[in-house]
Each structure stands twice: as C-alpha cells, then as structure tokens.
Coordinates of C-alpha atoms in Angstrom, one line a residue:
M262 CA -26.4 9.1 21.0
N263 CA -23.8 11.1 22.9
A264 CA -22.9 14.7 22.3
E265 CA -19.1 13.8 22.6
A266 CA -16.9 10.7 21.9
R267 CA -13.2 9.9 22.1
L268 CA -11.3 10.5 18.9
D269 CA -9.7 7.0 18.8
K270 CA -13.1 5.4 19.5
W271 CA -14.9 7.5 16.8
L272 CA -12.2 6.7 14.2
W273 CA -12.6 3.0 14.9
A274 CA -16.4 3.2 15.2
A275 CA -16.6 5.1 11.9
R276 CA -14.5 2.5 10.1
I277 CA -11.8 4.9 9.2
F278 CA -9.2 2.5 11.0
K279 CA -9.5 -1.3 11.2
T280 CA -8.7 -1.4 14.9
R281 CA -8.7 1.1 17.7
T282 CA -5.0 0.7 18.3
L283 CA -4.3 1.7 14.8
A284 CA -6.4 4.8 15.4
A285 CA -4.6 5.6 18.5
D286 CA -1.2 5.2 16.9
A287 CA -2.1 7.4 14.0
C288 CA -3.2 10.2 16.5
K289 CA 0.0 9.7 18.5
N290 CA 2.0 10.0 15.3
G291 CA 0.5 13.4 14.3
R292 CA -1.5 12.0 11.2
V293 CA -4.9 13.0 12.7
Q294 CA -6.1 16.5 13.1
I295 CA -9.3 18.1 14.4
N296 CA -10.2 21.5 13.0
G297 CA -6.6 21.9 11.7
A298 CA -4.9 21.1 15.1
Q299 CA -3.1 17.8 15.9
A300 CA -5.0 15.8 18.3
K301 CA -4.2 13.0 20.9
P302 CA -6.4 9.8 21.0
A303 CA -8.4 10.9 24.1
R304 CA -9.5 14.1 22.7
S305 CA -13.2 14.6 22.5
V306 CA -14.9 15.1 19.2
K307 CA -18.3 16.6 18.7
V308 CA -20.9 17.0 15.9
G309 CA -19.6 19.5 13.3
D310 CA -15.8 18.8 13.9
R311 CA -13.7 18.5 10.8
I312 CA -11.2 15.6 11.0
S313 CA -8.2 15.1 8.8
V314 CA -6.6 11.7 8.5
R315 CA -3.3 11.3 6.6
K316 CA -3.1 7.9 5.1
S317 CA -0.2 8.2 2.6
P318 CA -0.3 9.5 0.0
V319 CA -3.8 10.9 0.7
T320 CA -5.2 13.2 3.4
Y321 CA -9.0 12.2 3.9
T322 CA -11.2 14.9 5.5
F323 CA -14.4 14.1 7.2
R324 CA -17.2 16.2 8.9
I325 CA -18.8 14.5 11.9
K326 CA -22.5 14.1 11.8
S327 CA -22.8 11.8 14.8
A328 CA -20.4 11.4 17.8
I329 CA -20.5 7.5 18.2
E330 CA -18.2 5.2 20.2
K331 CA -19.8 1.9 19.2
R332 CA -19.0 0.4 15.8
V333 CA -21.8 0.5 13.3
G334 CA -22.6 -1.2 10.0
A335 CA -21.1 0.0 6.8
K336 CA -24.7 0.9 5.5
L337 CA -25.1 3.4 8.5
L338 CA -21.9 5.4 7.8
P339 CA -23.5 8.2 5.9
D340 CA -25.3 9.1 9.2
V341 CA -21.9 9.1 11.0
Y342 CA -19.8 11.4 8.9
E343 CA -19.6 13.3 5.6
N344 CA -16.6 12.7 3.5
I345 CA -15.4 16.1 2.2
T346 CA -12.1 14.9 0.9
T347 CA -11.0 17.2 -2.1
P348 CA -10.9 15.6 -5.6
E349 CA -7.1 16.4 -5.7
Q350 CA -6.4 13.9 -3.0
Y351 CA -8.2 11.2 -5.0
E352 CA -6.2 12.2 -7.9
L353 CA -3.0 11.6 -6.0
L354 CA -4.2 8.2 -5.0
E355 CA -4.9 7.2 -8.7
L356 CA -1.5 8.5 -9.7
S357 CA 0.2 6.4 -7.1
K358 CA -1.7 3.3 -8.1
I359 CA -0.9 3.9 -11.8
S360 CA 2.9 4.5 -11.1
G361 CA 3.2 1.0 -9.4
F362 CA 5.9 2.2 -7.1
V363 CA 6.1 0.3 -4.1
N364 CA 7.2 2.5 -1.2
R365 CA 9.8 0.2 0.4
A366 CA 12.9 1.4 1.9
R367 CA 16.0 0.1 0.3
G368 CA 17.6 -2.8 2.3
T369 CA 14.6 -3.4 4.6
G370 CA 14.3 -7.2 4.4
R371 CA 14.9 -9.6 1.7
P372 CA 12.9 -9.6 -1.6
T373 CA 9.7 -11.5 -1.9
K374 CA 9.2 -14.6 -3.9
K375 CA 7.5 -12.3 -6.5
D376 CA 10.4 -9.9 -6.5
R377 CA 12.9 -12.8 -7.0
R378 CA 10.9 -14.2 -9.8
A379 CA 10.8 -10.7 -11.6
L380 CA 14.7 -10.5 -11.1
D381 CA 15.3 -13.9 -12.4
E382 CA 13.1 -13.1 -15.6
F383 CA 14.8 -9.9 -16.0
T384 CA 18.3 -11.5 -15.6
M385 CA 17.7 -14.6 -17.8
P386 CA 17.4 -13.8 -21.4
Q387 CA 14.2 -15.1 -23.1
F388 CA 15.9 -16.7 -26.2
F389 CA 17.7 -19.3 -24.0
D390 CA 15.4 -22.3 -23.2
D391 CA 16.1 -25.4 -21.4
D392 CA 17.0 -27.1 -24.8
F393 CA 19.6 -24.6 -25.6
F394 CA 22.1 -26.1 -23.0
D395 CA 22.0 -29.8 -24.0
D396 CA 24.4 -32.0 -21.8
E397 CA 24.7 -34.5 -24.7
T398 CA 26.3 -32.0 -27.0
D399 CA 30.0 -32.6 -27.4
W400 CA 31.5 -29.3 -27.9
S401 CA 35.1 -30.5 -28.5
D402 CA 34.0 -32.2 -31.9
E403 CA 32.4 -29.2 -33.3
H404 CA 35.4 -26.9 -32.4
A405 CA 37.8 -29.6 -33.9
D406 CA 35.9 -29.4 -37.1
L407 CA 36.1 -25.7 -37.2
S408 CA 39.8 -25.7 -36.5
E409 CA 40.5 -28.2 -39.3
A410 CA 38.5 -26.2 -41.7
S411 CA 40.3 -23.1 -41.0
T412 CA 43.7 -24.7 -41.6
D413 CA 42.9 -26.2 -44.9

C-alpha cells in the first residue's frame, strides 16, 4: 500500500467516478477539492486528506483512509475512505429527485420520445377518442335538419 496516490487514480479506484477520464475532467473543471483547495488530476493525495467532489446538486466529502491506485471491490470501500458528507447535502439530493425537474437547457436538442408522448397527451383532450371522429357521419344532413327546424 502506497503512502500517496494520484488524485484522478484514487477517485477512479475508490469508485467515486466510473472512469479515470471522468475523474480527471472533474478535477480540470474545478469540481474536486483537497482540503478546501482546488486540485489538478496529478496532485498527490495521502491518508487523512479530505476530498470534496461536486456532483450536481450535491457536494460529497470523503476522508482518505488508504491511498490506492488500483481499483478495489465495492465491499472493500470502507477500508479506502470514510464518507463524511453532511446530511444537508443528501436532503438536497432528495429534494431534486422529488421535484422531478430535469436540468436540460432550453433548445438543446429535440425532445425525446417520452417528451413527445407527454406533449401529445397534454395537447389532445381525453374526451376525444377514435370513435368521435367517424368518417361515415354525414354532417351536411344533420345541419340541414337543424336549419329546417329553425325556419319552421
């Protein structure tokens, strides 16, 4: 076991990010901090360091117990880090799940099939069904009867 490890390798090995590339990108974009300071992917981490990772809308905080660079099984993660994320952060996560708001910028791409179906359901009134618009109905006869009744 090493005394130090690269930050991007540790984030990947500790299963914080799915790939090392994602871990490095998060570091480059300023979403990862070590002991309160922004960190680059090649920065060394050691036992006892406090790492904060911002994954919108939550900022997760971990204390390093073991500096590893090789990925370990999920059952061994309690030996690698201690999750010290505050309960308020998890409340933010729950609120975002409950709200159901999808953070998608307006105009970025076309709607998904699910979005289109929801829009169709919203715009098409429920009281109209397929039998309402019957092609065999002769509307002119019905209107003629109404006009004759009103003139009598």
